[in-house]
Tab-separated table of C-alpha atoms in Angstrom:
chain	number	residue	atom	x	y	z
A	1	MET	CA	0.000	0.000	0.000
A	2	ASN	CA	1.297	3.444	-0.874
A	3	GLN	CA	1.036	5.314	2.410
A	4	TYR	CA	1.127	8.661	0.584
A	5	ALA	CA	-1.628	7.941	-1.969
A	6	GLY	CA	-4.929	9.767	-1.736
A	7	MET	CA	-3.930	12.062	1.122
A	8	ALA	CA	-6.305	14.952	1.687
A	9	ARG	CA	-4.948	18.424	2.369
A	10	ALA	CA	-5.574	20.153	5.647
A	11	GLY	CA	-5.570	23.503	3.827
A	12	ASP	CA	-4.789	26.930	5.157
A	13	ASN	CA	-7.497	26.627	7.801
A	14	ALA	CA	-5.570	24.481	10.251
A	15	ALA	CA	-7.339	21.263	11.155
A	16	LEU	CA	-8.184	20.688	14.793
A	17	CYS	CA	-6.597	17.254	14.484
A	18	ASP	CA	-4.330	16.225	11.591
A	19	LEU	CA	-3.541	12.501	11.693
A	20	ARG	CA	-2.006	12.116	8.229
A	21	SER	CA	1.603	12.070	9.410
A	22	ASP	CA	3.985	13.323	12.071
A	23	THR	CA	5.546	15.499	9.345
A	24	VAL	CA	2.705	18.047	9.606
A	25	THR	CA	3.842	19.466	12.951
A	26	ARG	CA	4.673	23.146	13.278
A	27	PRO	CA	7.292	24.795	15.505
A	28	ASP	CA	5.973	25.863	18.898
A	29	ALA	CA	6.865	29.154	20.549
A	30	GLY	CA	9.975	27.759	22.228
A	31	MET	CA	11.333	26.309	19.006
A	32	LEU	CA	10.653	29.524	17.095
A	33	GLN	CA	12.509	31.480	19.772
A	34	ALA	CA	15.477	29.123	19.498
A	35	MET	CA	15.482	29.509	15.713
A	36	ALA	CA	15.395	33.303	15.978
A	37	ALA	CA	18.363	33.280	18.372
A	38	ALA	CA	20.490	30.856	16.323
A	39	GLU	CA	24.177	31.599	15.759
A	40	LEU	CA	24.563	31.664	11.996
A	41	GLY	CA	27.351	31.342	9.462
A	42	ASP	CA	27.948	29.798	6.055
A	43	ASP	CA	27.580	26.054	6.574
A	44	VAL	CA	29.252	25.156	3.261
A	45	TYR	CA	32.359	26.865	4.674
A	46	GLY	CA	31.798	24.988	7.935
A	47	GLU	CA	31.150	28.280	9.747
A	48	ASP	CA	27.590	27.854	10.998
A	49	ARG	CA	27.997	27.227	14.716
A	50	SER	CA	24.451	25.966	15.186
A	51	VAL	CA	24.856	23.356	12.453
A	52	ASN	CA	28.262	22.333	13.797
A	53	ARG	CA	26.805	21.978	17.280
A	54	LEU	CA	23.860	19.843	16.118
A	55	GLU	CA	26.140	17.528	14.133
A	56	ALA	CA	28.501	17.139	17.094
A	57	VAL	CA	25.761	16.668	19.688
A	58	LEU	CA	23.929	13.958	17.793
A	59	ALA	CA	27.143	12.160	16.837
A	60	GLU	CA	28.229	12.094	20.488
A	61	ARG	CA	24.820	10.938	21.713
A	62	LEU	CA	24.789	8.056	19.214
A	63	GLY	CA	28.420	7.118	19.801
A	64	LYS	CA	29.672	8.108	16.339
A	65	GLU	CA	32.671	10.161	15.239
A	66	ALA	CA	30.955	12.771	13.071
A	67	GLY	CA	27.657	14.073	11.756
A	68	LEU	CA	26.292	15.755	8.639
A	69	PHE	CA	23.218	17.994	8.513
A	70	VAL	CA	21.125	17.673	5.337
A	71	PRO	CA	17.736	19.056	4.277
A	72	THR	CA	15.801	15.762	4.147
A	73	GLY	CA	15.785	12.147	5.254
A	74	THR	CA	15.789	11.030	1.629
A	75	MET	CA	19.026	12.936	1.007
A	76	SER	CA	20.524	11.577	4.214
A	77	ASN	CA	19.908	7.963	3.175
A	78	PHE	CA	21.039	8.690	-0.393
A	79	ALA	CA	24.253	10.395	0.720
A	80	ALA	CA	24.934	7.469	3.049
A	81	MET	CA	24.535	4.916	0.257
A	82	LEU	CA	26.732	6.977	-2.073
A	83	ALA	CA	29.403	7.235	0.611
A	84	HIS	CA	29.310	3.499	1.315
A	85	CYS	CA	29.068	2.274	-2.290
A	86	GLN	CA	30.686	2.740	-5.681
A	87	ARG	CA	28.670	2.729	-8.906
A	88	GLY	CA	27.594	-0.806	-9.782
A	89	GLU	CA	27.665	-1.963	-6.164
A	90	GLU	CA	24.635	-3.184	-4.263
A	91	VAL	CA	22.569	-2.368	-1.197
A	92	ILE	CA	20.593	-5.197	0.438
A	93	CYS	CA	17.465	-3.797	2.070
A	94	GLY	CA	13.843	-4.552	2.901
A	95	ARG	CA	11.279	-4.527	0.108
A	96	GLY	CA	8.984	-2.264	2.115
A	97	TYR	CA	11.756	-0.166	3.628
A	98	HIS	CA	11.752	3.511	2.784
A	99	VAL	CA	15.025	3.448	0.824
A	100	ASN	CA	13.506	0.927	-1.593
A	101	ALA	CA	9.793	1.772	-1.665
A	102	TYR	CA	9.460	5.518	-1.061
A	103	GLU	CA	12.609	7.311	-2.232
A	104	ALA	CA	11.911	7.128	-5.979
A	105	ALA	CA	14.763	4.644	-6.574
A	106	GLY	CA	17.175	7.582	-6.417
A	107	ALA	CA	20.080	5.377	-5.384
A	108	SER	CA	19.724	3.464	-8.655
A	109	VAL	CA	18.519	6.215	-10.993
A	110	LEU	CA	20.988	8.889	-9.890
A	111	GLY	CA	23.641	6.961	-7.991
A	112	GLY	CA	24.177	3.875	-10.115
A	113	ILE	CA	23.659	1.702	-7.019
A	114	ALA	CA	21.710	-1.550	-7.289
A	115	LEU	CA	19.017	-2.258	-4.707
A	116	CYS	CA	18.404	-5.859	-3.664
A	117	PRO	CA	15.078	-5.863	-1.773
A	118	LEU	CA	14.266	-8.738	0.582
A	119	PRO	CA	10.955	-9.693	2.231
A	120	VAL	CA	10.338	-7.878	5.509
A	121	ARG	CA	9.152	-10.069	8.367
A	122	ALA	CA	5.953	-9.281	10.225
A	123	ASP	CA	8.026	-7.799	13.070
A	124	GLY	CA	9.748	-5.354	10.691
A	125	ALA	CA	13.082	-7.177	10.651
A	126	LEU	CA	15.112	-8.791	7.891
A	127	ASP	CA	15.851	-12.499	8.172
A	128	PRO	CA	19.604	-13.084	8.584
A	129	ALA	CA	19.389	-16.177	6.377
A	130	GLU	CA	17.825	-14.076	3.606
A	131	ILE	CA	20.655	-11.559	3.909
A	132	ARG	CA	23.305	-14.258	3.705
A	133	ALA	CA	21.620	-15.777	0.658
A	134	ALA	CA	21.407	-12.376	-1.063
A	135	VAL	CA	25.142	-11.628	-0.837
A	136	LYS	CA	26.571	-12.144	-4.323
A	137	GLU	CA	29.530	-14.269	-5.298
A	138	ASP	CA	32.630	-12.537	-6.611
A	139	ASP	CA	31.528	-12.943	-10.212
A	140	PRO	CA	31.457	-10.311	-13.008
A	141	HIS	CA	27.855	-11.310	-13.770
A	142	PHE	CA	26.694	-9.847	-10.452
A	143	PRO	CA	26.890	-6.485	-8.688
A	144	VAL	CA	29.213	-6.301	-5.692
A	145	SER	CA	27.231	-6.586	-2.455
A	146	ARG	CA	28.490	-3.701	-0.322
A	147	LEU	CA	25.883	-2.523	2.214
A	148	VAL	CA	22.949	-3.754	4.298
A	149	SER	CA	20.372	-1.014	4.942
A	150	LEU	CA	18.102	-1.620	7.939
A	151	GLU	CA	15.139	0.386	9.231
A	152	ASN	CA	13.814	1.139	12.718
A	153	THR	CA	10.997	1.915	13.239
A	154	HIS	CA	9.307	0.207	10.288
A	155	ASN	CA	5.632	1.070	9.780
A	156	GLY	CA	5.685	2.086	13.420
A	157	LEU	CA	7.152	-1.217	14.593
A	158	ALA	CA	10.166	-0.971	16.867
A	159	VAL	CA	12.380	-3.830	15.688
A	160	PRO	CA	13.957	-5.620	18.695
A	161	LEU	CA	17.673	-5.111	19.249
A	162	ALA	CA	18.366	-8.839	18.964
A	163	ASP	CA	16.803	-8.956	15.501
A	164	MET	CA	18.684	-5.834	14.445
A	165	ALA	CA	21.947	-7.310	15.712
A	166	ALA	CA	21.359	-10.606	13.907
A	167	ALA	CA	20.677	-8.864	10.606
A	168	ALA	CA	23.698	-6.581	11.006
A	169	GLU	CA	25.970	-9.499	11.875
A	170	ALA	CA	24.788	-11.433	8.804
A	171	GLY	CA	25.981	-8.544	6.661
A	172	ARG	CA	29.241	-7.965	8.515
A	173	ALA	CA	30.156	-11.668	8.316
A	174	ALA	CA	30.030	-11.311	4.534
A	175	GLY	CA	32.202	-8.172	4.600
A	176	LEU	CA	29.332	-5.661	4.179
A	177	SER	CA	28.842	-2.372	5.992
A	178	VAL	CA	25.541	-1.601	7.730
A	179	HIS	CA	23.343	1.517	7.558
A	180	LEU	CA	20.274	2.334	9.636
A	181	ASP	CA	17.416	4.421	8.301
A	182	GLY	CA	16.412	5.741	11.699
A	183	ALA	CA	13.944	8.333	10.471
A	184	ARG	CA	12.008	7.703	13.690
A	185	PHE	CA	15.065	6.617	15.682
A	186	PHE	CA	13.862	8.139	18.930
A	187	ASN	CA	10.443	6.488	18.639
A	188	ALA	CA	12.313	3.180	18.468
A	189	ILE	CA	14.445	4.058	21.499
A	190	ILE	CA	11.369	4.924	23.560
A	191	ALA	CA	9.529	1.747	22.561
A	192	LEU	CA	12.534	-0.535	23.094
A	193	GLY	CA	13.489	1.076	26.393
A	194	CYS	CA	17.150	1.040	25.416
A	195	ALA	CA	19.980	3.537	25.293
A	196	GLU	CA	20.547	5.519	22.120
A	197	THR	CA	23.956	3.902	21.683
A	198	ASP	CA	22.449	0.419	22.055
A	199	LEU	CA	20.636	0.808	18.750
A	200	ALA	CA	23.060	3.132	16.962
A	201	GLY	CA	26.003	0.938	17.923
A	202	LEU	CA	24.691	-1.938	15.807
A	203	THR	CA	25.315	-0.091	12.527
A	204	ASP	CA	28.086	1.935	10.912
A	205	THR	CA	25.905	4.880	9.930
A	206	VAL	CA	22.545	6.172	11.156
A	207	SER	CA	20.176	8.654	9.533
A	208	VAL	CA	17.902	10.523	11.957
A	209	CYS	CA	15.018	12.684	10.728
A	210	PHE	CA	14.127	15.770	12.756
A	211	SER	CA	10.976	16.788	10.864
A	212	LYS	CA	8.877	13.789	11.910
A	213	GLY	CA	8.275	12.999	15.570
A	214	LEU	CA	10.828	15.554	16.731
A	215	GLY	CA	8.739	18.300	15.154
A	216	THR	CA	11.211	20.557	13.330
A	217	PRO	CA	10.379	22.278	10.017
A	218	ALA	CA	13.069	20.384	8.062
A	219	GLY	CA	16.356	18.577	8.370
A	220	SER	CA	18.032	15.236	9.022
A	221	VAL	CA	21.445	14.274	10.353
A	222	LEU	CA	23.643	11.411	9.158
A	223	VAL	CA	26.172	10.156	11.714
A	224	GLY	CA	29.008	7.671	11.359
A	225	PRO	CA	32.795	7.327	10.956
A	226	ALA	CA	34.578	10.606	10.239
A	227	GLU	CA	36.075	9.437	6.941
A	228	LEU	CA	32.729	8.232	5.613
A	229	ILE	CA	30.921	11.392	6.746
A	230	ALA	CA	33.537	13.431	4.888
A	231	ARG	CA	32.645	11.528	1.698
A	232	ALA	CA	28.956	12.076	2.388
A	233	ARG	CA	29.609	15.807	2.816
A	234	ARG	CA	31.090	15.940	-0.682
A	235	TRP	CA	28.045	14.080	-1.995
A	236	ARG	CA	25.767	16.530	-0.170
A	237	LYS	CA	27.280	19.353	-2.190
A	238	MET	CA	26.775	17.489	-5.473
A	239	LEU	CA	23.176	16.677	-4.536
A	240	GLY	CA	22.407	20.346	-3.927
A	241	GLY	CA	22.110	19.956	-0.172
A	242	GLY	CA	24.838	22.401	0.785
A	243	MET	CA	22.880	25.183	2.486
A	244	ARG	CA	24.231	28.466	3.787
A	245	GLN	CA	22.870	29.964	7.032
A	246	ALA	CA	21.206	26.663	7.884
A	247	GLY	CA	21.571	27.278	11.598
A	248	VAL	CA	17.968	28.467	11.792
A	249	LEU	CA	16.991	24.847	11.075
A	250	ALA	CA	19.772	23.308	13.138
A	251	ALA	CA	18.690	25.360	16.146
A	252	ALA	CA	15.261	23.791	15.819
A	253	GLY	CA	16.943	20.384	15.836
A	254	LEU	CA	18.906	21.171	18.993
A	255	TYR	CA	15.721	22.371	20.665
A	256	ALA	CA	13.936	19.197	19.583
A	257	LEU	CA	16.636	16.942	21.052
A	258	GLU	CA	16.258	18.689	24.393
A	259	HIS	CA	12.473	19.031	24.510
A	260	ASN	CA	10.794	16.653	22.057
A	261	ALA	CA	12.636	13.321	22.178
A	262	GLU	CA	11.453	11.974	25.527
A	263	ARG	CA	7.910	13.265	25.047
A	264	LEU	CA	7.435	10.811	22.144
A	265	ALA	CA	6.121	8.413	24.810
A	266	GLU	CA	3.023	10.611	24.964
A	267	ASP	CA	2.386	10.015	21.243
A	268	HIS	CA	2.745	6.272	21.750
A	269	ALA	CA	0.242	6.343	24.614
A	270	ARG	CA	-2.296	8.341	22.601
A	271	ALA	CA	-1.872	5.960	19.666
A	272	ALA	CA	-2.657	3.060	21.996
A	273	ASP	CA	-5.753	4.927	23.237
A	274	LEU	CA	-6.951	5.569	19.674
A	275	ALA	CA	-6.393	1.925	18.738
A	276	GLY	CA	-8.399	0.887	21.782
A	277	VAL	CA	-11.317	3.085	20.733
A	278	LEU	CA	-11.281	1.684	17.204
A	279	ARG	CA	-11.208	-1.894	18.494
A	280	GLY	CA	-14.110	-1.084	20.788
A	281	LEU	CA	-16.143	0.149	17.837
A	282	GLY	CA	-15.635	-3.188	16.087
A	283	ALA	CA	-15.542	-1.412	12.745
A	284	GLY	CA	-12.551	-3.131	11.166
A	285	ASP	CA	-9.039	-4.425	11.599
A	286	VAL	CA	-6.778	-2.389	13.881
A	287	SER	CA	-3.059	-2.565	14.606
A	288	GLN	CA	-0.877	-0.134	16.530
A	289	ALA	CA	2.834	0.327	17.127
A	290	THR	CA	4.654	3.324	18.614
A	291	ASN	CA	2.877	6.443	17.285
A	292	MET	CA	1.026	4.779	14.387
A	293	VAL	CA	-2.408	3.207	14.114
A	294	PHE	CA	-3.484	1.263	11.027
A	295	PHE	CA	-7.243	0.917	10.588
A	296	THR	CA	-8.918	-1.001	7.760
A	297	PRO	CA	-12.678	-0.248	7.757
A	298	ALA	CA	-14.672	-3.461	7.407
A	299	ASP	CA	-17.329	-1.718	5.339
A	300	GLY	CA	-14.810	-0.185	2.929
A	301	ARG	CA	-16.310	3.293	3.422
A	302	ASN	CA	-12.935	5.014	3.605
A	303	ASP	CA	-13.997	8.058	1.611
A	304	ASP	CA	-17.200	8.508	3.620
A	305	LEU	CA	-15.243	8.281	6.870
A	306	ARG	CA	-12.689	10.795	5.615
A	307	ALA	CA	-15.421	13.270	4.630
A	308	HIS	CA	-17.248	12.815	7.941
A	309	LEU	CA	-14.114	13.423	9.979
A	310	ALA	CA	-13.121	16.412	7.851
A	311	ALA	CA	-16.442	18.024	8.736
A	312	GLU	CA	-15.430	17.567	12.392
A	313	GLY	CA	-12.036	19.194	11.818
A	314	VAL	CA	-10.141	15.899	11.716
A	315	VAL	CA	-7.905	15.075	8.739
A	316	ILE	CA	-6.869	11.520	7.846
A	317	GLY	CA	-4.985	10.141	4.856
A	318	GLY	CA	-5.099	6.846	3.014
A	319	GLY	CA	-6.801	5.735	-0.156
A	320	SER	CA	-10.376	4.806	-1.017
A	321	SER	CA	-9.798	1.260	0.195
A	322	GLY	CA	-7.424	-0.665	2.422
A	323	ALA	CA	-5.688	0.466	5.567
A	324	ILE	CA	-5.752	4.049	6.831
A	325	ARG	CA	-2.627	5.126	8.696
A	326	MET	CA	-3.260	7.500	11.593
A	327	VAL	CA	-0.159	9.057	13.130
A	328	LEU	CA	-0.007	10.697	16.539
A	329	HIS	CA	2.434	13.551	17.102
A	330	LYS	CA	3.156	16.541	19.307
A	331	ASP	CA	0.435	18.708	17.718
A	332	VAL	CA	-2.270	16.178	18.626
A	333	ASP	CA	-2.956	16.736	22.308
A	334	ASP	CA	-5.699	15.119	24.401
A	335	GLY	CA	-8.259	17.622	23.159
A	336	ALA	CA	-7.459	16.985	19.501
A	337	LEU	CA	-7.507	13.245	20.040
A	338	GLY	CA	-10.857	13.596	21.770
A	339	ARG	CA	-12.163	15.361	18.686
A	340	ALA	CA	-11.060	12.439	16.512
A	341	VAL	CA	-12.621	9.911	18.890
A	342	GLN	CA	-15.877	11.854	18.878
A	343	GLY	CA	-15.910	11.861	15.080
A	344	LEU	CA	-15.232	8.133	14.881
A	345	ARG	CA	-17.949	7.317	17.380
A	346	SER	CA	-20.517	9.485	15.630
A	347	PHE	CA	-19.717	7.830	12.297
A	348	TYR	CA	-19.936	4.291	13.596
A	349	GLY	CA	-22.523	4.931	16.315
């Protein structure tokens, strides 16, 4: 299912409750104040102190040598793959993982990197045996297997550390490096109840997105070994991601690390509450993990439900059939969630 298909727009009149994604959040007063007070410089020259601080802080927190601030999570993953791989080399990843399914095949189209997608288990992990079987022989008929790209969370699922470690070890045993698409890294940390370094330490590089659960306007950070991050920085320039006074965005990221990481537990709790309401209504299949709820209406009236909720000031995404993803985030407080619950109950009452 394409999670981005058929998404309605909230419009200029802000919805009372927007459940389409955790990317729709807006900076609060504290974040805006931090952005306004940011120390700025030319980041391409390495002179933006706010960017330098964000890169250093996240790298230290995740136990890595260096960091690189980029505009988007897609660019962060792409720059990582380019830094790890040469043209004609291969990345082993999950078929439903973002780098394969939702980044427009940029690694292949623009980077000359082959993607080898594997089935993703129901728990969001890759099977180590599948990884071992996917690694190519040293034969000119095949691409050179170079990198395993993992994901956590995946569709909201926090993949257990043991499963992550097993997948990473399967790649390392074959001489591959390991990357983690940690777009919602801190959601995974909260759900797993582990230290940041416990998860980050399983892979060579980690991409962390700040414009999802952490609530910044834009920006991601790639962390890893200093030499590899230096290569990724060169790729960032070629990809058009070298910004100038980017500290206004980096300051938002620093604020988010201090104020918005631990509060992700609130989103998880509200997601569990919403899932409980939907199960109580008996209106379809419901699953929930971290801050995401997937609801498949039994009657197939997705469009009718969307229109009904929109009239109540509640925006949901999804297509005309199949599962509807509802994402909880910092801009959905108890009052907004109550509005959504009221709309659901009136539709199915």
